[in-house]
XYZ file of C-alpha atoms in Angstrom:
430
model
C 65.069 49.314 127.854
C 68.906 49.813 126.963
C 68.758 49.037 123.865
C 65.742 51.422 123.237
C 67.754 54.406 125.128
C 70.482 53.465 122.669
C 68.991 53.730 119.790
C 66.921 57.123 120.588
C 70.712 58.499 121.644
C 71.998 57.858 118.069
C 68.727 58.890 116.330
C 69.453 62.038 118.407
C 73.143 62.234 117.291
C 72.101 62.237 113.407
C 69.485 64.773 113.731
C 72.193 67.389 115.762
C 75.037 66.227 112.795
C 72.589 67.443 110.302
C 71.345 70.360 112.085
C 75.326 71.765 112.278
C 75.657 71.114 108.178
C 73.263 73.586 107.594
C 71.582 73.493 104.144
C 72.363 76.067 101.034
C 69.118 77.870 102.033
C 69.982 78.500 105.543
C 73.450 80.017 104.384
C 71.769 82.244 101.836
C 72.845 85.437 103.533
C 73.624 88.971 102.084
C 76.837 89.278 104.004
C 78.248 85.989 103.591
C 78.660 85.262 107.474
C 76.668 82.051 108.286
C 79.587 79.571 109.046
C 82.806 80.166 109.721
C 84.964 82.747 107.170
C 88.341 83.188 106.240
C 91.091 84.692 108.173
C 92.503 87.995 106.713
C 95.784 86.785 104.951
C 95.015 82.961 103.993
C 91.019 82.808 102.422
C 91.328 79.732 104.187
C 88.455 78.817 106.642
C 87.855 76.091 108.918
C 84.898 73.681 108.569
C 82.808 71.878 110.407
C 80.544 70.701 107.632
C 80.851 66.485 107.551
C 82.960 64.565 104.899
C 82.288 64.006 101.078
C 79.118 66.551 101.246
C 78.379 67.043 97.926
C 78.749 70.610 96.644
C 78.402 71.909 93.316
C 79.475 76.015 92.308
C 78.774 77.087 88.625
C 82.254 79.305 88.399
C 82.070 82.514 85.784
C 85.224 83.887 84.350
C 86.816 85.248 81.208
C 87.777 82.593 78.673
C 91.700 83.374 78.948
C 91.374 82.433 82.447
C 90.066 78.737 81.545
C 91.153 75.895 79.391
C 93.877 73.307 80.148
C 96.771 74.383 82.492
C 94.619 77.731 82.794
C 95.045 79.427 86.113
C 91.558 78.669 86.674
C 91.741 74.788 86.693
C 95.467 75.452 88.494
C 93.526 77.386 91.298
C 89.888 74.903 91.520
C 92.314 71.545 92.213
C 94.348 73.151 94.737
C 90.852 74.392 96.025
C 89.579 70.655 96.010
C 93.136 69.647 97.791
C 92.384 72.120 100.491
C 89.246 70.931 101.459
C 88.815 67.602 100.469
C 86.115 66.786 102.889
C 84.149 68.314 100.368
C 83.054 66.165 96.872
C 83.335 69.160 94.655
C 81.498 69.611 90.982
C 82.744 73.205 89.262
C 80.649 73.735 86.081
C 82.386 76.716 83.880
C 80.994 79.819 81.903
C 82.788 82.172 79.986
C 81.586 85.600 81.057
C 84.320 88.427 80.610
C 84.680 90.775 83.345
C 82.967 93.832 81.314
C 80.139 91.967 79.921
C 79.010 90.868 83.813
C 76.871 94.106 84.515
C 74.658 93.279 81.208
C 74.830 89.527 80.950
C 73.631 88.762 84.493
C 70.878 91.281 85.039
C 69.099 89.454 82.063
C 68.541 86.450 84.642
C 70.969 86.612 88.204
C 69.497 82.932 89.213
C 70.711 81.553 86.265
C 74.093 83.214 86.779
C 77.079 81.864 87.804
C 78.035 81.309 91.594
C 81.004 82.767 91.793
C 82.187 85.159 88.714
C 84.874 88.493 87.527
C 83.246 91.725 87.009
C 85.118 95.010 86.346
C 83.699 97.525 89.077
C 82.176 99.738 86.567
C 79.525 97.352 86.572
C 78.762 97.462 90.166
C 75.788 99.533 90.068
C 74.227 97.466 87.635
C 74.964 94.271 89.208
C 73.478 95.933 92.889
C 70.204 97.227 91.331
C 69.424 93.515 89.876
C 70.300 91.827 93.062
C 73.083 89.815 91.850
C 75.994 91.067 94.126
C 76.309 89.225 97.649
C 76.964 91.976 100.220
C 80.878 90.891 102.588
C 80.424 90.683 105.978
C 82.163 89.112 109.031
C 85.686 87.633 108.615
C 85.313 88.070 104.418
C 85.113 91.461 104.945
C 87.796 91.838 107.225
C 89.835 89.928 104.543
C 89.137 92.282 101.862
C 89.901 94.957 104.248
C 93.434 93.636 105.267
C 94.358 92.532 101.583
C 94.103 95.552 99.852
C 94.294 99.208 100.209
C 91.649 101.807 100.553
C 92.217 102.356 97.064
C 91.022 99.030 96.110
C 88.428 98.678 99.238
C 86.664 101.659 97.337
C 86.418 100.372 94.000
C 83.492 97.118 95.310
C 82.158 99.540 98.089
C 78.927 100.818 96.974
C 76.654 104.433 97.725
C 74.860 102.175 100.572
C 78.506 101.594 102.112
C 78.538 97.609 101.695
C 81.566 95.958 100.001
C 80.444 93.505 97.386
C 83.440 91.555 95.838
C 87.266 90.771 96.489
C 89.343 92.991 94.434
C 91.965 90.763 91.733
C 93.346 93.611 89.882
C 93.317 96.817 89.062
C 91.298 98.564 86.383
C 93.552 101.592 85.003
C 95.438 102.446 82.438
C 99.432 104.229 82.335
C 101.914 104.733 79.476
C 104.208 102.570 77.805
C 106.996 104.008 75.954
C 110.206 103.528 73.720
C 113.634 102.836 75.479
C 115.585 103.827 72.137
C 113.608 106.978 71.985
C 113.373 108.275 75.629
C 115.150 109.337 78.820
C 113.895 108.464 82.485
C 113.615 112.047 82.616
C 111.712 112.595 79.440
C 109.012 110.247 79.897
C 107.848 112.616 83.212
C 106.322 115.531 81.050
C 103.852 115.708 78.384
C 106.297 118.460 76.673
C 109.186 115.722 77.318
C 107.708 113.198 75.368
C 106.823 115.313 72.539
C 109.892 117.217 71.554
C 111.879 113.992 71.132
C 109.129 111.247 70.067
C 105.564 110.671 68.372
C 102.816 110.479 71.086
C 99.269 108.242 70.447
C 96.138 108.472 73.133
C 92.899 107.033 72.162
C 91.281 111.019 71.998
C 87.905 109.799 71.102
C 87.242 107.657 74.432
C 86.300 108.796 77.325
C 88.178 106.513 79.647
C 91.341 108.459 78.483
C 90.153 112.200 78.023
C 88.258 112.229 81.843
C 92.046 112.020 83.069
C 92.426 115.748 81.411
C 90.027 117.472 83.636
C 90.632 115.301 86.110
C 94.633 116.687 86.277
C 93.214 119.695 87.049
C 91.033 119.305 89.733
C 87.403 119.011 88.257
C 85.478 116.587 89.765
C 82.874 114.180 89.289
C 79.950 113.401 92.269
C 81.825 115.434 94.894
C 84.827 114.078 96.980
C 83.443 110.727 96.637
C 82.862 109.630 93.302
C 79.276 109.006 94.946
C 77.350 112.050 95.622
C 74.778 112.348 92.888
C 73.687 115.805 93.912
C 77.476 116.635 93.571
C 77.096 116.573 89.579
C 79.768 116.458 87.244
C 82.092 119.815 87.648
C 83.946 119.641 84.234
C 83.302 123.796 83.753
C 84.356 126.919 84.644
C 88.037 127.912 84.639
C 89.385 124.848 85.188
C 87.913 123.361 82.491
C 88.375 126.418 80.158
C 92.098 125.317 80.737
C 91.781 121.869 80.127
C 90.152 122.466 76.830
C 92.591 125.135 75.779
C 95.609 122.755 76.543
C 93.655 119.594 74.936
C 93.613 121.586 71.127
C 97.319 122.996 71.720
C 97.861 119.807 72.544
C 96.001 118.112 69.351
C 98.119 120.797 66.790
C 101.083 119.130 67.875
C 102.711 117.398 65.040
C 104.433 114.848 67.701
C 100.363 113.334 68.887
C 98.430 111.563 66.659
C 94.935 110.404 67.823
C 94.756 105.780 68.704
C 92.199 104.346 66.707
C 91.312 101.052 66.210
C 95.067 99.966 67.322
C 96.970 102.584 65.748
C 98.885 102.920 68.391
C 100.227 99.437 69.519
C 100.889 98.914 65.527
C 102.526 102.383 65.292
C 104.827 101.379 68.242
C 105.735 98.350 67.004
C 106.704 99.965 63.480
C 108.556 102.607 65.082
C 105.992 105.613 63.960
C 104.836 105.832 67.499
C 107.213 106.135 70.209
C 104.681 106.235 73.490
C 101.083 105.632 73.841
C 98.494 105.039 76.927
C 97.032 101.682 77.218
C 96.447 99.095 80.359
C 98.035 95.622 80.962
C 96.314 93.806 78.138
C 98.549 94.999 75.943
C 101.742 94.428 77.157
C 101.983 90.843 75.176
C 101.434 92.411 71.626
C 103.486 95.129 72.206
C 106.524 93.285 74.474
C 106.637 90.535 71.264
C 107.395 93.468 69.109
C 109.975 95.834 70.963
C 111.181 93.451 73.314
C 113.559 95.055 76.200
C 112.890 98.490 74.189
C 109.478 98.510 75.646
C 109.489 100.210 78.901
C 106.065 101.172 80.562
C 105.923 103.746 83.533
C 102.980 106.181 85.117
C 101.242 108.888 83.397
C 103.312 111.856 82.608
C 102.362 115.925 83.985
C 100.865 118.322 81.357
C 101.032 122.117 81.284
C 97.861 123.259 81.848
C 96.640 127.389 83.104
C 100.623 127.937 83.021
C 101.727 125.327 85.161
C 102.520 121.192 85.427
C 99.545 119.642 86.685
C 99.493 115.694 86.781
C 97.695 113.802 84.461
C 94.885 111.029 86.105
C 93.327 108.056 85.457
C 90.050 106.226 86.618
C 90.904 103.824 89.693
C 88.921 100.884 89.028
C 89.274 97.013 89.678
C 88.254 94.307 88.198
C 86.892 91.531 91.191
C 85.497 88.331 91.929
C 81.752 88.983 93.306
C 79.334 85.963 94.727
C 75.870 85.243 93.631
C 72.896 85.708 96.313
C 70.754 83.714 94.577
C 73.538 80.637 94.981
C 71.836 77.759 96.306
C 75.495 76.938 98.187
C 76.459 80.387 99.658
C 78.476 80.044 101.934
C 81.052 77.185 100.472
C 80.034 80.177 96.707
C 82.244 82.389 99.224
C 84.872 80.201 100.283
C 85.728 79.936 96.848
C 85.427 83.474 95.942
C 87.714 83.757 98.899
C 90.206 81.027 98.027
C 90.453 82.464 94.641
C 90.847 86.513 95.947
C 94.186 84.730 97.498
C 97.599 86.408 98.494
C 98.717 82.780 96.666
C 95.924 82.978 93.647
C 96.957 86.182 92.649
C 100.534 85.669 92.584
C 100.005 82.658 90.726
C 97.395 84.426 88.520
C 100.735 87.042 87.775
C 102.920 84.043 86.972
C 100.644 82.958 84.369
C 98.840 85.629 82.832
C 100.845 88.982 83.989
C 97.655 90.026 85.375
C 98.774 92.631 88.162
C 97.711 91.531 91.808
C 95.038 93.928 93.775
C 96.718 92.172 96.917
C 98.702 94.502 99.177
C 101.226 92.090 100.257
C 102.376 91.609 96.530
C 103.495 95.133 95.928
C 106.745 94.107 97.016
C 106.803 90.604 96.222
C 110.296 90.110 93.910
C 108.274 88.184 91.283
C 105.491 90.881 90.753
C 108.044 94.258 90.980
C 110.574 93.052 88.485
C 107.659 93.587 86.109
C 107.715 97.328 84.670
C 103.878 96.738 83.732
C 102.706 95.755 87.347
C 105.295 99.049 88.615
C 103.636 101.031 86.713
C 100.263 99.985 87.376
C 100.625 100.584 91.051
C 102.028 103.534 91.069
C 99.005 104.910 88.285
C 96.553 103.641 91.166
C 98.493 105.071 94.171
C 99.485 108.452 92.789
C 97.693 109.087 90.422
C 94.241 108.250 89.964
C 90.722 108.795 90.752
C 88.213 106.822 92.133
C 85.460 105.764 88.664
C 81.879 106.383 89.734
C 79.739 103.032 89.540
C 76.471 105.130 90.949
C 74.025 104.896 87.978
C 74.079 108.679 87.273
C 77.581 107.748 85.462
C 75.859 106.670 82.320
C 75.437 110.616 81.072
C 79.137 110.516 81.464
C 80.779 108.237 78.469
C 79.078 109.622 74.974
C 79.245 113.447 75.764
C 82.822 112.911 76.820
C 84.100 110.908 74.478
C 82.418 112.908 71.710
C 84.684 116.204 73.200
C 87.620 114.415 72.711
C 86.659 113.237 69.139
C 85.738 116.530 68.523
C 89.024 118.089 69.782
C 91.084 115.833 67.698
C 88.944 116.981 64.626
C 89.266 120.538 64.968
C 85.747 121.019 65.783
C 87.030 122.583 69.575
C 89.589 125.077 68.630
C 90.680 128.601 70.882
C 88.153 130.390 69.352
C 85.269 128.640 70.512
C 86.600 125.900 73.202
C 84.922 128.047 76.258
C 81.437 127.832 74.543
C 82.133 124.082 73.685
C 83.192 123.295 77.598
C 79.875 124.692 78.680
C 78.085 122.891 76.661
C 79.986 119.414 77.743
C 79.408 120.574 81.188
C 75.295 120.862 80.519
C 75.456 117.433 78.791
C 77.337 115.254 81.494
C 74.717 116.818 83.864
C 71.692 116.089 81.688
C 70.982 119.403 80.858
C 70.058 120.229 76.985
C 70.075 116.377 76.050
C-alpha cells in the first residue's frame, strides 16, 4: 500500500511541475503578463519555468544589426548566459525597421517573434494584429526607461503601449566647424550669411517642421485626434509659406537631392545640412573633427524667431501575438530594450539610446550626434501621428515643398497655394 501511495505522490508531483511551465498557448496574452516580467531598470525576470525547456524565437531585425560580432549575436549569447535554464534556438530575418508596417501585414503568423519597427508603422502593424499590447511589470519598464517623449511614440489612439522604445526617430543639423560659430549655427539667418545651407525641400519629413515652428498642428494636441484635422492654414501658414520662398531665393540654400547634400559637405560646397544619425559615418569619414552636429536652428517667420521642429518618432522592438512562445518572445524583447543593450548597441553602431538613464552616461554624451539628437527630441519636436488618417499627409506635403523650391509657390500666389495644401492634407479636392 506504500509503495502504491508513493508512486501516486510522484505521478502527482509531475503533473503540478508541468502545470507551473505553462505552455506557449496559455502565455499567448495581449499584454504580455502571464509569468513573471521584468523589473523596471534590468529586463531581467525571474523564472520558474524547469531546466533545458526547449524554446525557440524567430528574431527580426535590420541586416546591419546581424552578422558576426554584430550587436545582435553580442546581445542573444549574453541572453542565453542569463538564462541558461533555457535550451535556446534564435532563427534570424532581415526586416528593416521601415519596411515592418508592410512586410508583416502580408502574413503576421509567419512573422518574426520578436522584431524593430520605426513607430510610423504602428498603425499599420495594430490594424493587422501583429503588435503585442505591454502590460504588468513590461509596461512599467517601458514607463521607467524612457521619457514621456518616447512612452508616446509606441502608445496608440486606444491608449495601449505596444513596443520598447531603442532609439529615436528624428532628424537635427550637422554643420561645418571651419565655417561656423556656436553662435551662428542657432539661426536660420546665421547659417546663411556665412555658409551654403542644403534641406531635402521635396520631403515631407523635413518641410512639416516649417509649419510646425509656427504652431500649426496636426490631429489636435495629440497627434491623435482624427476629427482634429490637419491645421496647416490660415495665418500661420500664410507665414510659413511666405518665409519658405524667401527662404528658397536665397543664394546660400540649395535644395538635398538624392545625397547632394552629404556629397556637397564633404566637397566643401555645402557647409550645413539636416539629416538623422545614419549619416554621421559618411559624413564623419569625410570632415573628420570639422563635422560638428547640433539641434535645429530658429527661423524668422511673421517678423519674429520662431523654432524650427521635427517629427518625434522612435524606432522600437515590438513582440508578435501570434508567437507560439509569448511570454519567453517578451523576455527577449525586454532583454534586448536594455539600459545594457542599448549602451552596447551605441558602442557598436552609434545608434543613440531611447533609454533615460543613458542621457548622461559619459560614453553616449561625448558623442555630438547622440547630443544633438536628444536635445531635437526634448526641445524641439513634435509628436508624428501613426493614426491611419496620416497617409493624406506625405504626397501633398512633400509636393509643397518641391513646389516651393521650383518656383511654382512664389509671394504672389503662396496664400492661394497654402489653401489648397490645407484642403489636400484634409482630403478635400483630392
Amino acid at each position: 500500500m506504500k509503495k502504491i501511495l508513493a508512486m501516486l505522490l510522484a505521478v502527482l508531483m509531475v503533473v503540478s511541475l508541468a502545470a507551473c511551465g505553462g505552455s506557449g498557448n496559455d502565455a499567448k496574452t495581449d499584454d504580455g503578463t502571464k509569468g513573471p516580467g521584468p523589473g523596471p531598470s534590468t529586463g531581467k525576470p525571474s523564472t520558474t519555468d524547469p531546466v533545458n525547456k526547449d524554446i525557440t524565437l524567430t528574431v527580426w531585425t535590420a541586416d546591419l544589426d546581424q552578422g558576426e560580432g554584430s550587436w545582435l549575436e553580442n546581445r542573444l549569447e549574453a541572453f542565453k548566459a542569463a538564462y541558461p535554464e533555457y535550451n535556446w534556438t534564435f532563427e534570424l530575418g532581415v526586416c528593416g525597421e521601415g519596411d515592418a508596417g508592410n512586410t508583416i501585414k502580408a502574413d503576421p503568423a509567419a512573422a518574426g517573434d520578436v522584431f524593430m519597427y520605426a513607430n510610423d508603422q504602428l498603425g499599420v502593424l495594430y490594424e493587422a494584429g501583429a503588435l503585442a499590447k505591454l502590460g504588468g511589470n513590461y509596461l512599467d519598464q517601458v514607463k521607467a526607461n524612457n521619457s514621456a517623449t518616447f512612452v508616446n511614440t509606441v502608445t496608440y489612439i486606444d491608449g495601449g503601449v505596444y513596443g520598447f522604445p531603442m532609439t529615436n526617430n528624428t532628424w537635427f543639423m550637422y554643420y561645418n566647424k571651419d565655417t561656423y560659430t556656436a553662435e551662428d549655427i542657432k539661426t536660420m539667418d546665421g547659417l546663411l550669411a556665412k555658409g551654403t545651407v542644403a534641406m531635402q525641400m521635396g520631403t515631407a519629413w523635413y518641410t512639416a517642421g516649417f509649419f510646425m515652428a509656427n504652431g500649426c498642428t496636426l490631429f489636435g494636441e495629440t497627434a491623435a485626434d482624427a476629427s482634429a484635422g490637419i491645421q496647416f492654414g490660415g495665418e500661420p501658414g500664410y507665414q510659413v509659406a511666405e518665409a519658405m520662398v524667401k527662404l528658397a531665393a536665397n543664394d546660400n540654400f540649395v535644395d538635398d537631392v538624392n545625397g547632394s547634400g552629404v556629397a556637397g559637405m564633404i566637397d566643401g560646397s555645402v557647409d550645413a545640412m539636416f539629416s538623422g544619425s545614419w549619416d554621421y559615418a559618411d559624413l564623419y569619414a569625410g570632415l573628420g573633427d570639422k563635422l560638428g552636429a547640433a539641434a535645429l536652428p530658429t527661423i524668422t517667420m511673421g517678423g519674429k524667431q520662431v523654432q524650427l521642429k521635427a517629427f518625434a518618432g522612435s524606432k522600437a522592438i515590438g513582440v508578435n501575438p501570434h508567437c507560439e512562445n509569448q511570454k519567453e518572445a517578451m523576455m527577449l524583447a525586454a532583454f534586448l530594450a536594455s539600459e545594457e543593450s542599448q549602451l552596447k548597441r551605441f558602442e557598436m553602431r552609434q545608434i543613440t539610446p531611447a533609454h533615460k538613464n543613458l542621457a548622461e552616461n559619459a560614453t553616449v554624451t561625448a558623442s555630438e550626434v547622440a547630443v544633438a539628437e536628444m536635445a531635437v527630441m526634448n526641445n524641439c519636436s513634435m509628436a508624428q501621428p501613426v493614426i491611419a488618417e496620416m497617409g493624406s499627409f506625405w504626397s501633398p506635403m512633400g509636393t509643397f515643398g518641391g513646389a516651393v523650391m521650383n518656383g511654382d509657390v512664389t509671394l504672389e500666389n503662396y496664400k492661394d497655394q497654402v489653401d489648397l495644401l490645407n484642403g489636400q492634407l484634409n482630403k478635400e479636392g483630392l
